[in-house]
Amino acid sequence: MGQGLWRVARNQQLQHQGYSGQGYLTREHGRRIATNSVSTANHRKQAQGGIDIYHLLKTRKSKEQEGFINLEMLPPELSFTILSYLNATDLCLASCVWQDLANDELLWQGLCKSTWGHCSIYNKNPPLGFSFRKLYMQLDEGSLTFNANPDEGVNYFMSKGILDDSPKEIAKFIFCTRTLNWKKLRIYLDERRDVLDDLVTLHNFRNQFLPNALREFFRHIHAPEERGEYLETLITKFSHRFCACNPDLMRELGLSPDAVYVLCYSLILLSIDLTSPHVKNKMSKREFIRNTRRAAQNISEDFVGHLYDNIYLIGHVAA
C-alpha cells in the first residue's frame, strides 16, 4: 500500500517535470535526431569543402599544363597594350617568346621618348635600317657614359647622330631627361654656361609663387653644396627668368630682378635656418620680415610673411 502510493506520487512528479516514460523516449529520440542532423550537416559541409578543394586543384593543374596566355592569340591592340607596361629588360625577355610583338617599333619608341623626352634624331628622317630598339640601347649607353664623364657622354650622343652640336639641343635633352647624374650635370653646366642659359629659358614660371618656382628650378638645375660664384649665377639667371615670365606681377608688387635676387637669397638662408638640426634658435617670422625689408624696402610686409609661411610649411627650396 505504501509502495503503491510512492509509485503514484513518483510518476506524477516525473510527468510534471516532463520525464514520463513516453516523454523521456520522445525527448531522447528528438535529441538523437538533432545530433544526427548536425552531424549530417557537418559531413555535407566537409564534403562540399572537399569538392571545392578538388576543383581548385584541378583548375590549377590544368592552368599549369596550359602555361601562360599566348599574346599572339589576342587582338594586336590588346597585346601591345599589355607589353607597353614592361620596361626595357622585361621587353627583351618577352621578345624571346613573342619576337614579332615585343620587337615592335612603337613599343620601343614609347620607351625611348618616356625616358629621354627630347633627342635631335626624333625630328629627323630616320636613316636606312633605323631601329628604336637600337636607339634605346645607344641612349642608355650614352647616359651611363655621361654619368661617368659628361663631356664624353655628350660626344657619344653626337657621334651617333642622336644630338646636334647645339647648346639649345643639348639643353632640351637635359631638360627632358631624368637619367643623368645630378652631380655630373652640375659640373657640366658650370663649364658650359651657354647650355645653362638655354636651359634656364626652357622653364616657365608664369603664375607660380616664388618659393615654388625656385624649387622647380633647383629640381632641374641642382644648386651647389656651398655658396660661391656658381650659386650667384644661378640665382641671377632665375631672377631674370622669373620676372620675364611674370611681368604683370612684378609691376603690381613693384619688384625688379635685383629685388627677386634678394628674396631668393633670403629664402635659401631661411630654408637652411629652419631645416638644419644644428641651428637651435630658429629665425622667427618677425625677424625674417625685418631682415628682408631692410635689403629690399619696396616689398610689402604681407608678401614677405607669405614667403616665410611657405618655407615653414613646405620646406627647403633647394633640397
Short mmCIF file of C-alpha atoms in Angstrom, two decimals:
data_model
loop_
_atom_site.label_atom_id
_atom_site.label_comp_id
_atom_site.label_asym_id
_atom_site.label_seq_id
_atom_site.Cartn_x
_atom_site.Cartn_y
_atom_site.Cartn_z
CA MET A 1 0.00 0.00 0.00
CA GLY A 2 2.74 2.41 0.96
CA GLN A 3 4.90 1.35 -2.01
CA GLY A 4 1.94 1.79 -4.40
CA LEU A 5 1.28 5.30 -3.16
CA TRP A 6 5.00 6.10 -3.54
CA ARG A 7 4.97 4.94 -7.19
CA VAL A 8 1.86 7.02 -7.93
CA ALA A 9 3.41 10.10 -6.38
CA ARG A 10 6.74 9.49 -8.22
CA ASN A 11 5.01 9.08 -11.56
CA GLN A 12 3.07 12.29 -11.05
CA GLN A 13 6.33 14.08 -10.22
CA LEU A 14 8.02 12.77 -13.36
CA GLN A 15 5.04 13.67 -15.52
CA HIS A 16 5.03 17.15 -14.04
CA GLN A 17 8.75 17.55 -14.91
CA GLY A 18 8.22 16.11 -18.39
CA TYR A 19 10.17 12.89 -17.80
CA SER A 20 7.46 10.29 -18.19
CA GLY A 21 8.43 7.11 -19.95
CA GLN A 22 6.90 8.17 -23.21
CA GLY A 23 8.00 11.78 -22.81
CA TYR A 24 11.56 10.69 -21.99
CA LEU A 25 11.73 8.48 -25.05
CA THR A 26 10.31 11.26 -27.19
CA ARG A 27 12.91 13.77 -25.95
CA GLU A 28 15.70 11.28 -26.29
CA HIS A 29 14.56 10.46 -29.81
CA GLY A 30 14.44 14.16 -30.69
CA ARG A 31 17.92 14.70 -29.27
CA ARG A 32 19.28 11.86 -31.37
CA ILE A 33 17.60 13.24 -34.48
CA ALA A 34 19.07 16.72 -33.83
CA THR A 35 22.52 15.22 -33.22
CA ASN A 36 22.27 13.23 -36.42
CA SER A 37 21.16 16.34 -38.32
CA VAL A 38 24.15 18.36 -37.09
CA SER A 39 26.48 15.50 -37.94
CA THR A 40 24.94 15.21 -41.38
CA ALA A 41 25.28 18.99 -41.96
CA ASN A 42 28.92 18.91 -40.89
CA HIS A 43 29.52 15.96 -43.17
CA ARG A 44 27.90 17.80 -46.05
CA LYS A 45 29.96 20.91 -45.31
CA GLN A 46 33.16 18.87 -45.26
CA ALA A 47 32.11 17.12 -48.40
CA GLN A 48 31.33 20.44 -50.06
CA GLY A 49 34.72 21.82 -48.95
CA GLY A 50 36.39 18.74 -50.31
CA ILE A 51 34.69 19.28 -53.64
CA ASP A 52 35.79 22.92 -53.71
CA ILE A 53 39.41 22.00 -52.98
CA TYR A 54 39.27 19.31 -55.61
CA HIS A 55 38.01 21.71 -58.23
CA LEU A 56 40.62 24.29 -57.24
CA LEU A 57 43.43 21.77 -57.53
CA LYS A 58 42.06 20.50 -60.80
CA THR A 59 41.78 24.03 -62.21
CA ARG A 60 45.26 24.95 -61.02
CA LYS A 61 46.71 21.80 -62.53
CA SER A 62 45.03 22.48 -65.85
CA LYS A 63 46.34 26.05 -65.85
CA GLU A 64 49.86 24.83 -65.12
CA GLN A 65 49.58 22.47 -68.04
CA GLU A 66 48.33 25.22 -70.31
CA GLY A 67 51.12 27.71 -69.31
CA PHE A 68 50.94 31.49 -69.82
CA ILE A 69 48.42 33.19 -72.02
CA ASN A 70 49.66 33.33 -75.58
CA LEU A 71 49.64 37.00 -76.54
CA GLU A 72 49.64 36.07 -80.20
CA MET A 73 46.12 34.67 -79.76
CA LEU A 74 44.83 38.05 -78.52
CA PRO A 75 43.91 41.05 -80.69
CA PRO A 76 47.07 43.02 -81.58
CA GLU A 77 45.83 46.18 -79.85
CA LEU A 78 45.40 44.28 -76.57
CA SER A 79 48.77 42.53 -76.88
CA PHE A 80 50.60 45.81 -77.49
CA THR A 81 48.79 47.42 -74.56
CA ILE A 82 49.95 44.63 -72.24
CA LEU A 83 53.54 44.82 -73.46
CA SER A 84 53.61 48.61 -73.16
CA TYR A 85 53.68 48.26 -69.36
CA LEU A 86 57.05 46.46 -69.48
CA ASN A 87 60.42 48.10 -69.06
CA ALA A 88 63.26 47.54 -71.49
CA THR A 89 64.67 44.49 -69.68
CA ASP A 90 61.33 42.70 -69.47
CA LEU A 91 60.52 43.60 -73.06
CA CYS A 92 63.77 41.98 -74.20
CA LEU A 93 62.83 38.86 -72.26
CA ALA A 94 59.35 38.89 -73.79
CA SER A 95 60.91 39.04 -77.26
CA CYS A 96 62.32 35.56 -76.64
CA VAL A 97 58.74 34.25 -76.63
CA TRP A 98 56.83 36.75 -78.73
CA GLN A 99 59.51 38.07 -81.04
CA ASP A 100 57.24 39.81 -83.55
CA LEU A 101 55.21 41.53 -80.84
CA ALA A 102 57.95 42.55 -78.40
CA ASN A 103 60.22 43.90 -81.16
CA ASP A 104 57.55 46.23 -82.46
CA GLU A 105 58.93 49.70 -83.15
CA LEU A 106 56.04 51.51 -81.46
CA LEU A 107 56.82 49.85 -78.12
CA TRP A 108 60.49 50.79 -78.25
CA GLN A 109 59.67 54.28 -79.48
CA GLY A 110 57.46 54.75 -76.42
CA LEU A 111 60.25 53.56 -74.13
CA CYS A 112 62.74 55.96 -75.73
CA LYS A 113 60.52 59.02 -75.51
CA SER A 114 59.28 58.28 -72.00
CA THR A 115 62.87 58.12 -70.69
CA TRP A 116 64.57 60.66 -72.98
CA GLY A 117 61.88 63.15 -73.85
CA HIS A 118 63.91 65.05 -76.44
CA CYS A 119 66.56 63.98 -78.93
CA SER A 120 67.52 65.68 -82.16
CA ILE A 121 67.06 62.43 -84.03
CA TYR A 122 63.34 62.39 -83.19
CA ASN A 123 62.75 65.31 -85.56
CA LYS A 124 64.80 63.92 -88.46
CA ASN A 125 64.03 61.46 -91.20
CA PRO A 126 65.31 58.13 -89.86
CA PRO A 127 68.25 56.67 -91.78
CA LEU A 128 68.09 53.34 -93.55
CA GLY A 129 67.96 50.47 -91.07
CA PHE A 130 66.97 52.72 -88.17
CA SER A 131 65.57 50.91 -85.13
CA PHE A 132 64.14 52.40 -81.93
CA ARG A 133 65.30 49.33 -80.06
CA LYS A 134 68.86 50.02 -81.15
CA LEU A 135 68.36 53.71 -80.33
CA TYR A 136 67.27 52.78 -76.81
CA MET A 137 70.48 50.82 -76.28
CA GLN A 138 72.53 53.77 -77.56
CA LEU A 139 70.69 56.24 -75.33
CA ASP A 140 71.23 54.01 -72.32
CA GLU A 141 74.91 53.61 -73.16
CA GLY A 142 75.30 57.36 -73.66
CA SER A 143 73.62 58.13 -70.33
CA LEU A 144 75.96 55.78 -68.49
CA THR A 145 78.91 57.41 -70.25
CA PHE A 146 77.63 60.88 -69.28
CA ASN A 147 77.32 59.84 -65.64
CA ALA A 148 80.99 58.84 -65.72
CA ASN A 149 82.26 61.73 -67.85
CA PRO A 150 79.79 64.37 -69.07
CA ASP A 151 81.89 65.57 -71.99
CA GLU A 152 82.43 62.05 -73.30
CA GLY A 153 78.72 61.33 -72.91
CA VAL A 154 77.68 64.34 -74.98
CA ASN A 155 80.30 63.49 -77.61
CA TYR A 156 78.92 59.95 -77.77
CA PHE A 157 75.39 61.25 -78.44
CA MET A 158 76.71 63.50 -81.18
CA SER A 159 78.78 60.75 -82.79
CA LYS A 160 75.68 58.55 -83.07
CA GLY A 161 73.61 61.37 -84.56
CA ILE A 162 71.32 61.42 -81.52
CA LEU A 163 72.10 65.06 -80.62
CA ASP A 164 73.07 68.03 -82.73
CA ASP A 165 76.09 70.09 -81.72
CA SER A 166 73.95 72.96 -80.46
CA PRO A 167 73.63 74.40 -76.93
CA LYS A 168 69.88 74.63 -77.39
CA GLU A 169 69.54 70.96 -78.39
CA ILE A 170 71.75 69.85 -75.51
CA ALA A 171 69.69 71.98 -73.11
CA LYS A 172 66.43 70.41 -74.34
CA PHE A 173 67.92 66.94 -73.94
CA ILE A 174 68.96 67.69 -70.35
CA PHE A 175 65.63 69.31 -69.52
CA CYS A 176 63.63 66.25 -70.69
CA THR A 177 65.91 63.56 -69.23
CA ARG A 178 65.90 62.18 -65.68
CA THR A 179 68.61 59.51 -66.01
CA LEU A 180 71.58 61.88 -65.74
CA ASN A 181 73.58 62.08 -62.53
CA TRP A 182 72.87 65.47 -60.97
CA LYS A 183 76.39 65.91 -59.61
CA LYS A 184 77.95 65.32 -63.01
CA LEU A 185 75.29 67.51 -64.59
CA ARG A 186 76.12 70.34 -62.20
CA ILE A 187 79.79 70.16 -63.18
CA TYR A 188 78.90 70.14 -66.87
CA LEU A 189 76.59 73.16 -66.62
CA ASP A 190 79.16 75.08 -64.63
CA GLU A 191 81.56 74.61 -67.53
CA ARG A 192 79.02 75.12 -70.31
CA ARG A 193 77.33 78.41 -69.46
CA ASP A 194 75.89 78.61 -72.98
CA VAL A 195 73.94 75.41 -72.34
CA LEU A 196 72.93 76.74 -68.93
CA ASP A 197 71.47 79.90 -70.49
CA ASP A 198 69.29 77.89 -72.86
CA LEU A 199 68.27 75.52 -70.08
CA VAL A 200 67.03 78.41 -67.93
CA THR A 201 64.87 79.77 -70.76
CA LEU A 202 63.06 76.41 -71.01
CA HIS A 203 61.46 76.99 -67.61
CA ASN A 204 58.06 78.61 -67.43
CA PHE A 205 57.36 80.23 -64.04
CA ARG A 206 54.21 82.05 -65.02
CA ASN A 207 51.69 82.48 -62.17
CA GLN A 208 53.87 80.49 -59.76
CA PHE A 209 54.57 81.53 -56.20
CA LEU A 210 58.23 82.50 -55.85
CA PRO A 211 59.35 79.69 -53.46
CA ASN A 212 57.58 77.04 -55.56
CA ALA A 213 59.18 78.36 -58.74
CA LEU A 214 62.59 78.27 -57.05
CA ARG A 215 62.03 74.63 -56.03
CA GLU A 216 61.15 73.69 -59.59
CA PHE A 217 64.24 75.48 -60.87
CA PHE A 218 66.55 73.61 -58.49
CA ARG A 219 64.93 70.28 -59.37
CA HIS A 220 66.29 70.64 -62.91
CA ILE A 221 69.44 72.59 -62.11
CA HIS A 222 70.79 71.43 -58.77
CA ALA A 223 72.28 74.04 -56.51
CA PRO A 224 75.90 73.67 -55.39
CA GLU A 225 76.58 72.42 -51.90
CA GLU A 226 78.47 75.59 -50.98
CA ARG A 227 77.96 79.27 -51.66
CA GLY A 228 80.02 80.73 -54.42
CA GLU A 229 80.05 82.28 -57.84
CA TYR A 230 78.06 79.44 -59.45
CA LEU A 231 75.20 79.78 -56.95
CA GLU A 232 75.09 83.53 -57.51
CA THR A 233 74.96 82.93 -61.25
CA LEU A 234 72.04 80.51 -60.89
CA ILE A 235 70.05 82.90 -58.69
CA THR A 236 70.72 85.80 -61.06
CA LYS A 237 69.53 83.83 -64.08
CA PHE A 238 66.48 82.59 -62.18
CA SER A 239 65.56 86.11 -61.07
CA HIS A 240 65.60 87.47 -64.62
CA ARG A 241 63.63 84.49 -65.94
CA PHE A 242 61.03 84.74 -63.16
CA CYS A 243 60.49 88.43 -63.88
CA ALA A 244 60.25 87.76 -67.62
CA CYS A 245 57.54 85.13 -67.00
CA ASN A 246 55.52 87.37 -64.64
CA PRO A 247 55.71 90.98 -65.89
CA ASP A 248 52.26 91.94 -64.55
CA LEU A 249 53.02 90.59 -61.10
CA MET A 250 56.34 92.38 -60.99
CA ARG A 251 54.63 95.70 -61.80
CA GLU A 252 51.92 95.07 -59.24
CA LEU A 253 54.39 94.26 -56.45
CA GLY A 254 56.97 96.77 -57.58
CA LEU A 255 59.70 94.13 -57.86
CA SER A 256 62.78 94.14 -60.05
CA PRO A 257 65.22 91.30 -60.86
CA ASP A 258 67.53 92.67 -58.15
CA ALA A 259 64.72 92.55 -55.59
CA VAL A 260 63.85 88.98 -56.61
CA TYR A 261 67.53 88.11 -56.26
CA VAL A 262 67.49 89.38 -52.66
CA LEU A 263 64.31 87.43 -51.92
CA CYS A 264 65.77 84.21 -53.35
CA TYR A 265 68.89 84.50 -51.26
CA SER A 266 66.75 85.21 -48.18
CA LEU A 267 64.64 82.13 -48.90
CA ILE A 268 67.71 79.91 -49.21
CA LEU A 269 69.15 81.20 -45.93
CA LEU A 270 65.75 80.80 -44.24
CA SER A 271 65.49 77.23 -45.55
CA ILE A 272 68.86 76.36 -44.05
CA ASP A 273 67.94 78.04 -40.76
CA LEU A 274 64.60 76.25 -40.37
CA THR A 275 65.65 72.79 -41.59
CA SER A 276 69.16 72.46 -40.15
CA PRO A 277 69.33 70.46 -36.90
CA HIS A 278 72.44 72.41 -35.90
CA VAL A 279 70.53 75.70 -35.63
CA LYS A 280 68.80 75.77 -32.25
CA ASN A 281 67.39 79.29 -32.28
CA LYS A 282 65.25 79.33 -35.41
CA MET A 283 64.52 82.58 -37.17
CA SER A 284 61.08 83.92 -36.34
CA LYS A 285 58.66 85.33 -38.85
CA ARG A 286 59.10 88.82 -37.43
CA GLU A 287 62.88 88.61 -37.76
CA PHE A 288 62.64 87.36 -41.35
CA ILE A 289 60.33 90.20 -42.34
CA ARG A 290 62.53 92.79 -40.69
CA ASN A 291 65.78 91.50 -42.26
CA THR A 292 64.27 91.09 -45.73
CA ARG A 293 62.69 94.53 -45.83
CA ARG A 294 65.99 96.09 -44.87
CA ALA A 295 67.53 94.65 -48.04
CA ALA A 296 64.51 95.34 -50.26
CA GLN A 297 62.44 98.19 -48.86
CA ASN A 298 59.71 98.27 -51.53
CA ILE A 299 58.47 94.76 -50.68
CA SER A 300 55.24 94.58 -48.71
CA GLU A 301 55.24 93.02 -45.27
CA ASP A 302 52.37 90.67 -46.13
CA PHE A 303 54.17 89.28 -49.18
CA VAL A 304 57.33 88.57 -47.15
CA GLY A 305 55.18 86.94 -44.45
CA HIS A 306 53.67 84.59 -47.04
CA LEU A 307 57.19 83.65 -48.14
CA TYR A 308 58.08 82.70 -44.57
CA ASP A 309 54.92 80.61 -44.19
CA ASN A 310 55.68 78.69 -47.38
CA ILE A 311 59.18 77.71 -46.22
CA TYR A 312 57.94 76.87 -42.75
CA LEU A 313 55.20 74.57 -44.03
CA ILE A 314 56.71 73.02 -47.17
CA GLY A 315 60.45 73.04 -46.52
CA HIS A 316 63.73 73.79 -48.26
CA VAL A 317 63.72 75.43 -51.69
CA ALA A 318 66.98 73.85 -52.83
CA ALA A 319 66.86 70.39 -51.22
#
